[in-house]
């Protein structure tokens, strides 16, 4: 295998508005049909008082930002994330990743910051990733 070493300080971001269709699609994929995501009457009885998006739906933005940051052939090795505030249908999220450190094997320690349209931190943490391609592989 050949390795491509990422650079400390490099950043990448992606953004997306969380749509009703996203909630339905994510529920089908994750098998999470919790009524707190779909039933306004049910959700109104919770401590948040209204429907919320799946936490991992917001966190899924990390995957797209990771590919932008690390390039094709990246592998997500681990994650440690905290859900700091709820994400609601209609929220616009921006996910920013920044490479904090790279070890001698090329494993990058990457900070995660996902904020909503009010600049409130909704998800934060770290991920580890490395990029590799088989020897002689075309990087496109």
GROMACS .gro file of C-alpha atoms in nm:
model
  140
    1UNK     CA    1   0.000   0.000   0.000
    2UNK     CA    2   0.105   0.358  -0.055
    3UNK     CA    3   0.008   0.625   0.192
    4UNK     CA    4  -0.064   0.990   0.137
    5UNK     CA    5   0.017   1.196   0.447
    6UNK     CA    6  -0.235   1.470   0.535
    7UNK     CA    7  -0.117   1.813   0.652
    8UNK     CA    8  -0.171   1.953   1.003
    9UNK     CA    9  -0.395   2.260   0.990
   10UNK     CA   10  -0.579   2.159   0.673
   11UNK     CA   11  -0.956   2.220   0.688
   12UNK     CA   12  -1.264   2.121   0.494
   13UNK     CA   13  -1.633   2.195   0.537
   14UNK     CA   14  -1.971   2.091   0.405
   15UNK     CA   15  -2.315   2.232   0.479
   16UNK     CA   16  -2.673   2.119   0.438
   17UNK     CA   17  -3.025   2.210   0.541
   18UNK     CA   18  -3.197   1.916   0.712
   19UNK     CA   19  -3.514   1.843   0.513
   20UNK     CA   20  -3.820   1.631   0.593
   21UNK     CA   21  -3.714   1.397   0.315
   22UNK     CA   22  -3.376   1.353   0.487
   23UNK     CA   23  -3.549   1.238   0.807
   24UNK     CA   24  -3.756   0.980   0.617
   25UNK     CA   25  -3.456   0.853   0.420
   26UNK     CA   26  -3.238   0.830   0.731
   27UNK     CA   27  -3.514   0.646   0.920
   28UNK     CA   28  -3.538   0.389   0.639
   29UNK     CA   29  -3.161   0.338   0.633
   30UNK     CA   30  -3.109   0.331   1.010
   31UNK     CA   31  -3.437   0.156   1.100
   32UNK     CA   32  -3.495   0.436   1.354
   33UNK     CA   33  -3.867   0.515   1.336
   34UNK     CA   34  -3.878   0.687   1.677
   35UNK     CA   35  -4.192   0.907   1.682
   36UNK     CA   36  -3.989   1.195   1.828
   37UNK     CA   37  -3.868   1.246   1.469
   38UNK     CA   38  -4.206   1.227   1.292
   39UNK     CA   39  -4.504   1.272   1.525
   40UNK     CA   40  -4.556   1.633   1.633
   41UNK     CA   41  -4.813   1.539   1.900
   42UNK     CA   42  -4.577   1.283   2.053
   43UNK     CA   43  -4.275   1.513   2.030
   44UNK     CA   44  -4.466   1.799   2.193
   45UNK     CA   45  -4.478   1.591   2.513
   46UNK     CA   46  -4.097   1.555   2.529
   47UNK     CA   47  -3.864   1.795   2.710
   48UNK     CA   48  -3.778   1.959   2.376
   49UNK     CA   49  -4.143   2.022   2.293
   50UNK     CA   50  -4.110   1.951   1.922
   51UNK     CA   51  -3.974   1.707   1.667
   52UNK     CA   52  -3.598   1.662   1.634
   53UNK     CA   53  -3.376   1.519   1.362
   54UNK     CA   54  -3.183   1.200   1.425
   55UNK     CA   55  -2.855   1.285   1.595
   56UNK     CA   56  -2.659   1.064   1.360
   57UNK     CA   57  -2.819   1.237   1.060
   58UNK     CA   58  -2.636   1.555   1.158
   59UNK     CA   59  -2.321   1.359   1.233
   60UNK     CA   60  -2.338   1.200   0.886
   61UNK     CA   61  -2.208   1.529   0.746
   62UNK     CA   62  -1.871   1.430   0.892
   63UNK     CA   63  -1.839   1.163   0.623
   64UNK     CA   64  -1.870   1.410   0.335
   65UNK     CA   65  -1.635   1.661   0.497
   66UNK     CA   66  -1.386   1.381   0.567
   67UNK     CA   67  -1.370   1.286   0.200
   68UNK     CA   68  -1.316   1.652   0.107
   69UNK     CA   69  -1.041   1.683   0.366
   70UNK     CA   70  -0.858   1.352   0.327
   71UNK     CA   71  -0.934   1.273  -0.037
   72UNK     CA   72  -1.045   0.957  -0.210
   73UNK     CA   73  -0.946   0.634  -0.043
   74UNK     CA   74  -0.977   0.767   0.312
   75UNK     CA   75  -1.079   0.531   0.589
   76UNK     CA   76  -1.265   0.646   0.899
   77UNK     CA   77  -1.088   0.470   1.188
   78UNK     CA   78  -1.268   0.603   1.497
   79UNK     CA   79  -1.492   0.879   1.626
   80UNK     CA   80  -1.569   1.043   1.957
   81UNK     CA   81  -1.854   1.290   1.923
   82UNK     CA   82  -2.087   1.474   2.160
   83UNK     CA   83  -2.439   1.583   2.075
   84UNK     CA   84  -2.447   1.926   2.237
   85UNK     CA   85  -2.780   2.064   2.115
   86UNK     CA   86  -3.069   1.918   1.921
   87UNK     CA   87  -3.097   1.950   1.546
   88UNK     CA   88  -3.445   2.034   1.422
   89UNK     CA   89  -3.601   1.978   1.079
   90UNK     CA   90  -3.518   2.285   0.872
   91UNK     CA   91  -3.191   2.362   1.053
   92UNK     CA   92  -2.896   2.450   0.834
   93UNK     CA   93  -2.578   2.278   0.951
   94UNK     CA   94  -2.216   2.350   0.870
   95UNK     CA   95  -1.959   2.080   0.946
   96UNK     CA   96  -1.597   2.194   0.972
   97UNK     CA   97  -1.310   1.947   1.010
   98UNK     CA   98  -0.951   2.045   1.092
   99UNK     CA   99  -0.646   1.820   1.105
  100UNK     CA  100  -0.492   1.859   1.451
  101UNK     CA  101  -0.214   1.601   1.432
  102UNK     CA  102  -0.075   1.330   1.205
  103UNK     CA  103   0.125   1.038   1.342
  104UNK     CA  104   0.413   0.866   1.163
  105UNK     CA  105   0.176   0.609   1.009
  106UNK     CA  106  -0.030   0.887   0.851
  107UNK     CA  107  -0.326   0.859   1.089
  108UNK     CA  108  -0.483   1.203   1.125
  109UNK     CA  109  -0.651   1.326   1.444
  110UNK     CA  110  -0.925   1.559   1.321
  111UNK     CA  111  -1.145   1.801   1.515
  112UNK     CA  112  -1.516   1.809   1.434
  113UNK     CA  113  -1.738   2.115   1.472
  114UNK     CA  114  -2.097   2.115   1.350
  115UNK     CA  115  -2.295   2.435   1.403
  116UNK     CA  116  -2.648   2.537   1.314
  117UNK     CA  117  -2.765   2.856   1.143
  118UNK     CA  118  -2.754   3.038   1.480
  119UNK     CA  119  -2.381   2.948   1.515
  120UNK     CA  120  -2.468   2.715   1.805
  121UNK     CA  121  -2.248   2.408   1.839
  122UNK     CA  122  -2.472   2.104   1.792
  123UNK     CA  123  -2.208   1.831   1.749
  124UNK     CA  124  -1.839   1.837   1.842
  125UNK     CA  125  -1.560   1.589   1.883
  126UNK     CA  126  -1.278   1.415   1.703
  127UNK     CA  127  -1.233   1.152   1.436
  128UNK     CA  128  -0.931   0.957   1.322
  129UNK     CA  129  -0.876   0.882   0.957
  130UNK     CA  130  -0.606   0.782   0.717
  131UNK     CA  131  -0.584   0.783   0.342
  132UNK     CA  132  -0.443   0.494   0.146
  133UNK     CA  133  -0.455   0.347  -0.198
  134UNK     CA  134  -0.318   0.019  -0.327
  135UNK     CA  135   0.023   0.055  -0.489
  136UNK     CA  136  -0.013   0.173  -0.846
  137UNK     CA  137  -0.376   0.275  -0.795
  138UNK     CA  138  -0.492   0.564  -1.008
  139UNK     CA  139  -0.583   0.860  -0.786
  140UNK     CA  140  -0.808   0.990  -1.069
   0.00000   0.00000   0.00000
